[in-house]
XYZ file of C-alpha atoms in Angstrom:
329
model
C 26.489 -14.660 -19.167
C 23.391 -16.647 -18.305
C 21.098 -15.667 -15.450
C 22.214 -18.745 -13.532
C 25.718 -17.247 -13.434
C 24.589 -14.478 -11.084
C 25.239 -15.401 -7.429
C 21.996 -13.854 -6.169
C 20.012 -15.940 -8.706
C 21.521 -19.126 -7.317
C 20.097 -18.309 -3.887
C 16.533 -18.484 -5.199
C 14.958 -21.962 -5.178
C 14.120 -23.365 -8.599
C 10.719 -24.540 -7.362
C 8.543 -23.202 -4.561
C 5.283 -24.503 -3.155
C 3.859 -21.639 -1.113
C 0.139 -21.716 -0.380
C -0.712 -18.135 -1.318
C -4.487 -18.632 -1.626
C -4.588 -19.924 1.973
C -3.942 -16.404 3.290
C -5.837 -14.533 0.598
C -8.864 -13.752 2.761
C -6.813 -12.060 5.475
C -4.813 -9.996 3.000
C -8.002 -9.114 1.129
C -9.491 -7.628 4.281
C -6.287 -5.710 4.980
C -6.157 -4.419 1.393
C -9.800 -3.314 1.521
C -9.222 -1.353 4.737
C -6.085 0.323 3.381
C -7.762 1.135 0.083
C -10.729 2.801 1.753
C -8.351 4.749 4.053
C -6.303 5.893 1.066
C -9.369 7.099 -0.832
C -10.610 8.992 2.232
C -7.136 10.490 2.692
C -7.222 11.937 -0.827
C -10.146 14.115 0.266
C -9.239 14.615 3.920
C -6.623 15.887 4.593
C -6.242 15.788 0.809
C -3.306 15.916 -1.586
C -0.488 18.388 -0.951
C -0.617 20.010 -4.394
C 2.632 21.407 -5.764
C 3.157 24.522 -7.872
C 2.205 22.641 -11.020
C -1.338 22.396 -9.693
C -1.609 25.331 -7.296
C 0.124 28.033 -9.264
C 3.299 29.921 -8.428
C 6.196 31.833 -9.899
C 9.093 30.861 -12.116
C 12.299 32.654 -13.103
C 15.411 31.952 -15.133
C 18.655 32.388 -13.225
C 22.006 32.514 -15.024
C 25.684 33.303 -14.519
C 28.129 34.376 -17.226
C 28.933 31.646 -19.752
C 31.439 29.161 -18.417
C 30.628 29.752 -14.746
C 28.826 26.879 -13.009
C 25.645 27.662 -11.133
C 25.439 25.454 -8.021
C 21.935 24.025 -8.138
C 22.025 22.581 -4.601
C 22.852 25.961 -3.056
C 20.288 27.599 -5.310
C 17.603 25.169 -4.184
C 18.612 25.491 -0.542
C 18.367 29.283 -0.667
C 14.781 29.235 -1.922
C 13.812 26.340 0.362
C 15.001 28.398 3.312
C 12.263 30.936 2.626
C 9.517 28.338 3.255
C 7.936 28.789 -0.149
C 6.464 25.299 -0.222
C 7.251 23.248 -3.289
C 10.507 24.411 -4.924
C 11.774 23.088 -8.262
C 15.224 23.860 -9.666
C 16.341 22.519 -13.030
C 19.383 23.221 -15.180
C 18.597 24.372 -18.720
C 20.438 25.482 -21.857
C 21.493 29.111 -22.243
C 19.364 31.203 -24.541
C 22.306 32.855 -26.318
C 24.339 29.695 -27.077
C 21.601 27.017 -26.824
C 24.122 24.913 -24.859
C 23.747 23.551 -21.343
C 27.065 24.510 -19.722
C 25.744 24.463 -16.159
C 25.422 28.237 -15.919
C 21.664 28.571 -16.242
C 18.687 27.162 -14.324
C 14.973 27.696 -14.036
C 13.506 28.086 -10.525
C 9.853 27.502 -9.684
C 8.294 28.215 -6.277
C 4.926 28.803 -4.704
C 3.683 32.269 -3.869
C 1.992 32.312 -0.431
C -1.697 33.167 -0.429
C -2.514 36.882 -0.064
C 1.187 37.767 -0.489
C 2.361 40.513 -2.815
C 3.883 38.743 -5.800
C 6.445 41.472 -6.504
C 7.744 41.452 -2.930
C 7.955 37.624 -2.905
C 9.990 37.612 -6.133
C 12.340 40.285 -4.798
C 12.779 38.300 -1.564
C 13.662 35.183 -3.538
C 16.136 37.082 -5.717
C 17.859 38.497 -2.646
C 18.184 35.025 -1.079
C 19.659 33.634 -4.307
C 22.184 36.480 -4.542
C 23.304 35.762 -1.000
C 23.720 32.030 -1.710
C 25.329 31.869 -5.168
C 26.578 35.393 -5.821
C 25.493 37.903 -8.409
C 23.324 36.376 -11.135
C 21.052 37.560 -13.904
C 17.285 37.041 -13.745
C 15.013 36.755 -16.770
C 11.734 35.224 -17.803
C 10.030 35.953 -14.470
C 6.416 34.827 -14.651
C 3.560 33.849 -12.382
C 1.404 30.781 -13.084
C -2.197 31.592 -12.205
C -4.746 29.300 -10.615
C -6.586 28.862 -13.939
C -3.508 27.431 -15.693
C -2.628 25.215 -12.708
C -6.239 23.974 -12.575
C -6.006 22.957 -16.215
C -2.771 21.074 -15.466
C -4.478 19.204 -12.619
C -7.418 18.289 -14.831
C -5.084 17.064 -17.572
C -3.018 15.055 -15.057
C -6.084 13.292 -13.668
C -7.371 12.742 -17.207
C -4.066 11.092 -18.150
C -4.400 8.654 -15.252
C -8.014 7.817 -16.142
C -7.117 7.225 -19.823
C -4.199 4.991 -18.823
C -6.444 2.873 -16.605
C -9.124 2.578 -19.290
C -6.543 1.491 -21.906
C -5.243 -1.164 -19.525
C -8.805 -2.437 -19.004
C -9.308 -2.654 -22.774
C -6.071 -4.609 -23.115
C -7.143 -7.121 -20.490
C -10.575 -7.458 -22.105
C -8.917 -8.274 -25.439
C -6.166 -10.517 -24.079
C -7.972 -12.649 -21.446
C -11.390 -14.088 -20.592
C -13.488 -11.469 -18.912
C -13.389 -13.363 -15.582
C -9.700 -12.490 -15.454
C -10.595 -8.866 -16.044
C -12.343 -8.685 -12.657
C -9.085 -9.549 -10.884
C -7.040 -7.219 -13.070
C -9.384 -4.266 -12.514
C -9.409 -4.825 -8.749
C -5.611 -5.121 -8.616
C -5.045 -2.008 -10.705
C -7.458 0.155 -8.694
C -5.920 -1.239 -5.485
C -2.395 -0.209 -6.572
C -3.385 3.299 -7.703
C -5.371 3.942 -4.503
C -2.634 2.764 -2.154
C 0.016 4.780 -4.054
C -2.141 7.881 -3.630
C -2.421 6.922 0.041
C 1.385 6.912 0.388
C 1.575 10.373 -1.229
C -0.965 11.693 1.272
C 0.656 9.924 4.238
C 4.156 11.270 3.503
C 2.720 14.691 2.541
C 4.729 14.670 -0.671
C 4.211 17.552 -3.073
C 1.863 16.242 -5.744
C 3.416 17.452 -9.000
C 3.660 16.356 -12.603
C 6.613 14.156 -11.559
C 4.297 12.133 -9.349
C 1.726 11.892 -12.122
C 4.469 10.327 -14.248
C 5.291 7.962 -11.387
C 1.639 6.908 -11.082
C 1.412 6.249 -14.826
C 4.517 4.055 -14.562
C 3.014 2.203 -11.571
C -0.091 1.474 -13.651
C 2.011 -0.027 -16.424
C 4.225 -2.039 -14.058
C 1.259 -3.363 -12.093
C -0.515 -4.504 -15.241
C 2.659 -6.116 -16.582
C 3.091 -8.129 -13.395
C -0.558 -9.198 -13.410
C -0.371 -10.252 -17.064
C 2.609 -12.518 -16.329
C 0.674 -14.354 -13.601
C -2.514 -14.503 -15.681
C -0.676 -15.893 -18.697
C 0.710 -18.753 -16.625
C -2.666 -19.285 -14.923
C -4.406 -19.546 -18.292
C -1.859 -22.075 -19.523
C -2.228 -24.173 -16.382
C -6.037 -24.094 -16.548
C -5.757 -25.725 -19.943
C -3.052 -28.146 -18.830
C -4.561 -29.262 -15.520
C -8.250 -29.462 -16.329
C -9.248 -31.518 -13.291
C -7.012 -29.828 -10.712
C -8.875 -27.688 -8.124
C -8.758 -24.006 -8.993
C -7.118 -23.128 -5.661
C -4.181 -25.408 -6.500
C -3.908 -24.148 -10.070
C -3.658 -20.556 -8.795
C -1.005 -21.481 -6.229
C 0.923 -23.417 -8.866
C 0.816 -20.507 -11.336
C 2.007 -17.946 -8.797
C 4.822 -20.231 -7.611
C 5.981 -20.834 -11.172
C 6.304 -17.104 -11.833
C 7.572 -16.171 -8.349
C 11.301 -16.165 -9.112
C 10.764 -13.931 -12.145
C 8.600 -11.602 -10.087
C 11.137 -11.369 -7.257
C 14.124 -10.795 -9.567
C 12.334 -8.073 -11.576
C 10.888 -6.363 -8.506
C 14.073 -6.388 -6.412
C 16.322 -5.106 -9.197
C 13.846 -2.336 -10.013
C 13.514 -1.255 -6.374
C 17.303 -1.249 -5.898
C 17.708 1.152 -8.819
C 14.911 3.374 -7.492
C 16.453 3.491 -3.996
C 19.767 4.586 -5.470
C 17.921 7.211 -7.507
C 16.102 8.440 -4.385
C 19.348 8.763 -2.437
C 21.584 10.270 -5.116
C 19.104 11.771 -7.562
C 18.491 14.887 -5.563
C 15.364 16.544 -4.247
C 13.780 16.805 -7.685
C 13.672 13.001 -8.187
C 13.180 11.821 -4.588
C 9.378 11.898 -4.576
C 9.224 10.244 -7.982
C 11.597 7.464 -6.901
C 9.856 6.737 -3.586
C 6.424 6.667 -5.219
C 7.549 4.366 -7.995
C 9.406 2.007 -5.622
C 6.285 1.685 -3.479
C 4.185 1.083 -6.579
C 6.485 -1.732 -7.691
C 6.181 -3.449 -4.308
C 2.427 -3.014 -4.032
C 1.988 -4.082 -7.678
C 3.776 -7.349 -6.953
C 1.594 -7.883 -3.883
C -1.654 -7.220 -5.775
C -0.783 -9.646 -8.586
C -0.470 -12.390 -5.943
C -3.096 -11.490 -3.352
C -5.666 -9.384 -5.207
C -5.886 -10.333 -8.889
C -5.550 -14.107 -8.866
C -7.588 -14.893 -5.705
C -10.554 -12.890 -7.045
C -10.659 -15.342 -9.966
C -10.982 -18.114 -7.360
C -14.006 -16.400 -5.765
C -15.661 -16.013 -9.181
C -14.968 -19.631 -10.081
C -16.444 -20.884 -6.804
C -19.592 -18.835 -7.145
C -20.246 -19.527 -10.837
C -19.182 -23.123 -10.707
C -21.647 -23.937 -7.938
C -18.984 -25.624 -5.820
C -19.656 -25.896 -2.129
C -15.948 -25.835 -1.283
C -12.798 -24.642 -2.993
C -11.365 -28.155 -3.284
C -13.618 -28.996 -6.200
C -12.354 -28.369 -9.711
C -13.951 -25.395 -11.451
C -13.854 -24.711 -15.155
C -13.556 -21.071 -16.266
C -14.525 -19.950 -19.692
C -11.387 -19.642 -21.774
C -11.006 -17.210 -24.655
C -9.849 -18.430 -28.026
C -7.392 -15.541 -28.339
C -3.689 -16.445 -27.944
Protein backbone atom coordinates (compact mmCIF):
# COMPACT_ATOMS: atom_id res chain seq x y z
CA UNK A 1 0.00 0.00 0.00
CA UNK A 2 1.35 3.41 -0.93
CA UNK A 3 1.56 6.23 1.58
CA UNK A 4 -1.19 8.07 -0.31
CA UNK A 5 -3.53 5.22 0.61
CA UNK A 6 -3.46 6.19 4.28
CA UNK A 7 -6.42 8.47 5.17
CA UNK A 8 -4.36 10.68 7.52
CA UNK A 9 -1.81 11.28 4.74
CA UNK A 10 -4.55 12.59 2.45
CA UNK A 11 -5.38 15.29 5.00
CA UNK A 12 -1.92 16.83 4.64
CA UNK A 13 -1.55 19.39 1.85
CA UNK A 14 0.84 18.40 -0.93
CA UNK A 15 2.38 21.88 -0.95
CA UNK A 16 2.62 24.46 1.84
CA UNK A 17 3.92 28.00 1.80
CA UNK A 18 4.42 28.93 5.44
CA UNK A 19 6.77 31.81 6.19
CA UNK A 20 8.82 30.20 8.94
CA UNK A 21 11.73 32.66 8.83
CA UNK A 22 9.33 35.55 9.46
CA UNK A 23 8.85 34.40 13.06
CA UNK A 24 12.37 33.12 13.61
CA UNK A 25 13.52 36.09 15.71
CA UNK A 26 10.69 35.72 18.24
CA UNK A 27 11.19 31.96 18.58
CA UNK A 28 14.95 32.45 18.84
CA UNK A 29 14.50 34.74 21.84
CA UNK A 30 12.10 32.26 23.44
CA UNK A 31 14.50 29.37 22.80
CA UNK A 32 17.43 31.30 24.26
CA UNK A 33 15.49 32.08 27.45
CA UNK A 34 14.33 28.47 27.87
CA UNK A 35 17.81 27.12 27.18
CA UNK A 36 19.41 29.35 29.81
CA UNK A 37 16.68 28.42 32.32
CA UNK A 38 17.22 24.71 31.60
CA UNK A 39 20.99 24.97 32.11
CA UNK A 40 20.50 26.85 35.38
CA UNK A 41 17.94 24.25 36.48
CA UNK A 42 20.49 21.46 36.03
CA UNK A 43 22.54 23.07 38.82
CA UNK A 44 19.74 24.56 40.90
CA UNK A 45 17.65 22.73 42.01
CA UNK A 46 19.66 20.15 40.05
CA UNK A 47 18.93 16.72 38.64
CA UNK A 48 17.00 14.21 40.74
CA UNK A 49 19.57 11.42 40.50
CA UNK A 50 18.29 7.86 40.65
CA UNK A 51 19.91 4.84 42.27
CA UNK A 52 22.12 4.29 39.23
CA UNK A 53 23.94 7.52 40.10
CA UNK A 54 23.35 7.91 43.84
CA UNK A 55 23.88 4.36 45.01
CA UNK A 56 21.40 2.01 46.66
CA UNK A 57 20.57 -1.62 47.25
CA UNK A 58 19.50 -4.44 44.98
CA UNK A 59 18.11 -7.90 45.67
CA UNK A 60 16.84 -10.86 43.70
CA UNK A 61 13.30 -11.95 44.59
CA UNK A 62 11.91 -15.30 43.44
CA UNK A 63 9.02 -17.69 43.90
CA UNK A 64 9.08 -21.43 43.23
CA UNK A 65 9.38 -22.33 39.54
CA UNK A 66 6.08 -22.02 37.72
CA UNK A 67 4.58 -19.45 40.11
CA UNK A 68 4.20 -15.95 38.68
CA UNK A 69 5.65 -13.05 40.66
CA UNK A 70 3.38 -10.00 40.26
CA UNK A 71 5.77 -7.19 39.40
CA UNK A 72 3.21 -4.40 39.85
CA UNK A 73 2.42 -5.47 43.42
CA UNK A 74 6.12 -5.95 44.09
CA UNK A 75 6.90 -2.44 42.84
CA UNK A 76 3.97 -0.95 44.76
CA UNK A 77 5.13 -2.54 48.02
CA UNK A 78 8.59 -0.99 47.80
CA UNK A 79 7.26 2.34 46.52
CA UNK A 80 5.03 2.50 49.59
CA UNK A 81 8.11 2.72 51.78
CA UNK A 82 9.19 6.03 50.18
CA UNK A 83 12.57 4.71 49.12
CA UNK A 84 12.91 7.15 46.24
CA UNK A 85 13.72 5.62 42.87
CA UNK A 86 12.53 1.99 42.69
CA UNK A 87 13.31 -0.32 39.79
CA UNK A 88 11.73 -3.76 39.34
CA UNK A 89 12.64 -5.99 36.42
CA UNK A 90 11.81 -9.60 35.62
CA UNK A 91 14.84 -11.83 35.01
CA UNK A 92 15.63 -15.47 34.22
CA UNK A 93 15.92 -17.99 37.05
CA UNK A 94 19.43 -18.97 38.02
CA UNK A 95 18.67 -22.71 38.22
CA UNK A 96 16.87 -23.09 34.87
CA UNK A 97 18.14 -20.01 33.00
CA UNK A 98 14.55 -19.46 31.83
CA UNK A 99 12.34 -16.42 32.39
CA UNK A 100 9.09 -17.97 33.60
CA UNK A 101 7.89 -14.86 35.45
CA UNK A 102 8.87 -16.17 38.87
CA UNK A 103 12.01 -14.09 39.46
CA UNK A 104 12.74 -10.37 39.53
CA UNK A 105 15.48 -8.02 40.59
CA UNK A 106 14.55 -5.06 42.81
CA UNK A 107 16.66 -1.92 43.15
CA UNK A 108 15.92 0.89 45.60
CA UNK A 109 17.64 3.79 47.30
CA UNK A 110 18.89 3.59 50.85
CA UNK A 111 18.06 6.81 52.75
CA UNK A 112 21.05 8.81 53.95
CA UNK A 113 22.32 7.93 57.45
CA UNK A 114 19.99 4.89 57.57
CA UNK A 115 21.16 1.47 58.66
CA UNK A 116 21.42 -0.61 55.50
CA UNK A 117 20.56 -3.89 57.21
CA UNK A 118 17.40 -2.46 58.77
CA UNK A 119 16.31 -0.92 55.45
CA UNK A 120 16.75 -4.24 53.62
CA UNK A 121 14.78 -6.08 56.30
CA UNK A 122 12.01 -3.48 56.07
CA UNK A 123 11.81 -3.91 52.31
CA UNK A 124 11.73 -7.70 52.61
CA UNK A 125 8.87 -7.52 55.11
CA UNK A 126 6.86 -5.21 52.81
CA UNK A 127 7.40 -7.57 49.87
CA UNK A 128 6.30 -10.59 51.93
CA UNK A 129 3.11 -8.77 52.87
CA UNK A 130 2.37 -7.85 49.23
CA UNK A 131 3.22 -10.98 47.24
CA UNK A 132 3.51 -13.74 49.81
CA UNK A 133 6.49 -15.78 50.86
CA UNK A 134 9.45 -15.41 48.50
CA UNK A 135 13.14 -16.20 48.46
CA UNK A 136 15.77 -13.46 48.56
CA UNK A 137 19.26 -13.76 47.12
CA UNK A 138 22.02 -11.62 45.69
CA UNK A 139 21.42 -8.76 48.14
CA UNK A 140 24.02 -6.05 47.53
CA UNK A 141 24.55 -2.36 48.12
CA UNK A 142 25.89 -0.06 45.39
CA UNK A 143 28.26 2.45 46.96
CA UNK A 144 28.68 6.09 46.05
CA UNK A 145 32.00 5.38 44.29
CA UNK A 146 30.42 2.94 41.82
CA UNK A 147 27.41 5.21 41.24
CA UNK A 148 29.75 8.17 40.68
CA UNK A 149 31.57 6.19 38.00
CA UNK A 150 28.23 5.42 36.32
CA UNK A 151 27.34 9.12 36.31
CA UNK A 152 30.69 10.02 34.80
CA UNK A 153 30.32 7.35 32.12
CA UNK A 154 26.76 8.47 31.35
CA UNK A 155 27.81 12.09 30.86
CA UNK A 156 30.81 10.95 28.82
CA UNK A 157 28.51 8.94 26.54
CA UNK A 158 26.41 12.06 25.89
CA UNK A 159 29.49 14.18 25.15
CA UNK A 160 30.93 11.58 22.76
CA UNK A 161 27.59 11.31 20.94
CA UNK A 162 27.42 15.08 20.46
CA UNK A 163 31.03 15.24 19.23
CA UNK A 164 30.42 12.43 16.72
CA UNK A 165 27.36 14.25 15.40
CA UNK A 166 29.44 17.43 14.99
CA UNK A 167 32.07 15.48 13.03
CA UNK A 168 29.38 14.04 10.78
CA UNK A 169 27.98 17.49 10.00
CA UNK A 170 31.50 18.83 9.35
CA UNK A 171 32.08 16.05 6.82
CA UNK A 172 28.64 16.12 5.21
CA UNK A 173 27.91 19.85 4.87
CA UNK A 174 29.62 23.22 4.44
CA UNK A 175 30.79 24.48 7.78
CA UNK A 176 28.25 27.33 7.73
CA UNK A 177 25.58 24.64 8.10
CA UNK A 178 27.46 23.27 11.07
CA UNK A 179 26.77 26.43 13.06
CA UNK A 180 23.02 25.84 12.79
CA UNK A 181 23.35 22.11 13.48
CA UNK A 182 25.47 22.68 16.60
CA UNK A 183 23.06 25.29 17.95
CA UNK A 184 20.04 23.06 17.29
CA UNK A 185 21.61 20.02 18.91
CA UNK A 186 22.71 21.87 22.05
CA UNK A 187 19.28 23.51 22.21
CA UNK A 188 17.51 20.10 22.13
CA UNK A 189 19.76 18.50 24.75
CA UNK A 190 19.48 21.49 27.10
CA UNK A 191 15.69 21.71 26.88
CA UNK A 192 15.32 17.95 27.39
CA UNK A 193 17.42 18.22 30.54
CA UNK A 194 15.16 21.13 31.53
CA UNK A 195 12.08 18.89 31.22
CA UNK A 196 13.72 16.25 33.40
CA UNK A 197 14.42 18.86 36.07
CA UNK A 198 10.97 20.45 35.78
CA UNK A 199 9.10 17.15 36.17
CA UNK A 200 11.56 15.96 38.84
CA UNK A 201 12.01 12.66 37.02
CA UNK A 202 14.54 10.24 38.42
CA UNK A 203 17.65 10.64 36.28
CA UNK A 204 18.75 7.08 35.56
CA UNK A 205 20.50 5.13 32.84
CA UNK A 206 17.12 4.86 31.09
CA UNK A 207 17.04 8.63 30.67
CA UNK A 208 20.64 8.66 29.44
CA UNK A 209 19.49 6.23 26.73
CA UNK A 210 16.56 8.54 25.95
CA UNK A 211 18.89 11.54 25.63
CA UNK A 212 21.19 9.64 23.27
CA UNK A 213 18.17 8.78 21.13
CA UNK A 214 17.05 12.42 21.16
CA UNK A 215 20.49 13.45 19.89
CA UNK A 216 20.25 11.02 17.00
CA UNK A 217 16.66 11.96 16.13
CA UNK A 218 17.39 15.68 16.29
CA UNK A 219 20.39 15.36 14.01
CA UNK A 220 18.44 13.19 11.56
CA UNK A 221 15.68 15.78 11.32
CA UNK A 222 18.19 18.59 10.83
CA UNK A 223 20.04 16.66 8.11
CA UNK A 224 16.79 16.19 6.14
CA UNK A 225 16.17 19.96 6.10
CA UNK A 226 19.82 20.78 5.36
CA UNK A 227 19.94 18.32 2.47
CA UNK A 228 16.96 19.98 0.83
CA UNK A 229 18.36 23.46 1.59
CA UNK A 230 21.67 22.58 -0.03
CA UNK A 231 19.89 21.28 -3.13
CA UNK A 232 17.76 24.41 -3.39
CA UNK A 233 20.76 26.71 -2.94
CA UNK A 234 22.25 25.12 -6.04
CA UNK A 235 18.95 25.15 -7.91
CA UNK A 236 17.80 28.70 -7.10
CA UNK A 237 21.05 30.64 -7.22
CA UNK A 238 19.45 34.11 -7.40
CA UNK A 239 16.59 33.52 -4.95
CA UNK A 240 16.91 35.41 -1.63
CA UNK A 241 18.23 33.17 1.13
CA UNK A 242 15.15 33.81 3.29
CA UNK A 243 12.91 32.40 0.55
CA UNK A 244 15.18 29.43 -0.11
CA UNK A 245 15.06 28.49 3.59
CA UNK A 246 11.27 28.80 3.71
CA UNK A 247 10.96 26.75 0.53
CA UNK A 248 13.23 23.99 1.85
CA UNK A 249 11.38 23.69 5.16
CA UNK A 250 8.00 23.63 3.42
CA UNK A 251 9.16 20.92 1.02
CA UNK A 252 10.20 18.65 3.90
CA UNK A 253 7.33 19.61 6.21
CA UNK A 254 4.98 16.72 5.40
CA UNK A 255 7.75 14.19 5.94
CA UNK A 256 8.68 15.85 9.23
CA UNK A 257 5.08 15.88 10.48
CA UNK A 258 4.39 12.26 9.50
CA UNK A 259 7.59 10.97 11.11
CA UNK A 260 7.21 13.06 14.26
CA UNK A 261 3.52 12.34 14.85
CA UNK A 262 3.82 8.58 14.34
CA UNK A 263 6.84 8.44 16.66
CA UNK A 264 5.12 10.47 19.38
CA UNK A 265 1.97 8.31 19.16
CA UNK A 266 4.03 5.17 19.77
CA UNK A 267 5.84 6.82 22.70
CA UNK A 268 2.56 7.98 24.28
CA UNK A 269 1.22 4.42 24.11
CA UNK A 270 4.48 3.18 25.63
CA UNK A 271 4.23 5.77 28.43
CA UNK A 272 0.66 4.76 29.25
CA UNK A 273 0.96 0.99 29.00
CA UNK A 274 4.69 0.37 29.41
CA UNK A 275 4.64 0.66 33.16
CA UNK A 276 6.60 2.76 35.60
CA UNK A 277 9.96 1.51 34.36
CA UNK A 278 9.47 2.96 30.85
CA UNK A 279 7.35 6.03 31.63
CA UNK A 280 10.23 8.46 32.16
CA UNK A 281 12.04 7.14 29.10
CA UNK A 282 8.93 7.52 26.91
CA UNK A 283 8.06 11.03 28.11
CA UNK A 284 11.63 12.25 27.69
CA UNK A 285 11.94 10.80 24.21
CA UNK A 286 8.54 12.13 23.08
CA UNK A 287 9.49 15.62 24.22
CA UNK A 288 12.84 15.29 22.46
CA UNK A 289 11.12 14.36 19.19
CA UNK A 290 8.87 17.44 19.37
CA UNK A 291 11.65 19.83 20.34
CA UNK A 292 13.96 18.30 17.71
CA UNK A 293 11.40 19.05 15.01
CA UNK A 294 11.06 22.61 16.32
CA UNK A 295 14.81 23.21 16.35
CA UNK A 296 15.31 21.96 12.79
CA UNK A 297 12.81 24.62 11.66
CA UNK A 298 13.43 27.55 14.02
CA UNK A 299 17.00 27.10 15.25
CA UNK A 300 19.19 25.36 12.68
CA UNK A 301 18.04 26.82 9.37
CA UNK A 302 17.46 30.46 10.47
CA UNK A 303 20.99 30.65 11.91
CA UNK A 304 22.28 29.97 8.40
CA UNK A 305 20.29 33.03 7.29
CA UNK A 306 22.00 35.21 9.92
CA UNK A 307 25.42 33.97 8.82
CA UNK A 308 24.60 34.55 5.16
CA UNK A 309 23.43 38.11 5.83
CA UNK A 310 26.50 39.02 7.82
CA UNK A 311 29.07 37.43 5.53
CA UNK A 312 27.35 38.42 2.34
CA UNK A 313 27.34 42.09 3.27
CA UNK A 314 23.63 42.45 2.51
CA UNK A 315 21.81 45.31 4.14
CA UNK A 316 18.51 43.43 4.15
CA UNK A 317 17.46 39.80 3.98
CA UNK A 318 15.71 40.24 0.62
CA UNK A 319 19.01 40.24 -1.25
CA UNK A 320 20.35 36.96 -2.56
CA UNK A 321 23.32 35.57 -0.63
CA UNK A 322 25.68 32.89 -1.83
CA UNK A 323 26.97 30.41 0.74
CA UNK A 324 30.08 28.39 0.17
CA UNK A 325 29.05 24.93 -0.95
CA UNK A 326 31.10 21.81 -0.29
CA UNK A 327 31.99 19.50 -3.11
CA UNK A 328 31.00 16.44 -1.05
CA UNK A 329 27.77 14.70 -2.10
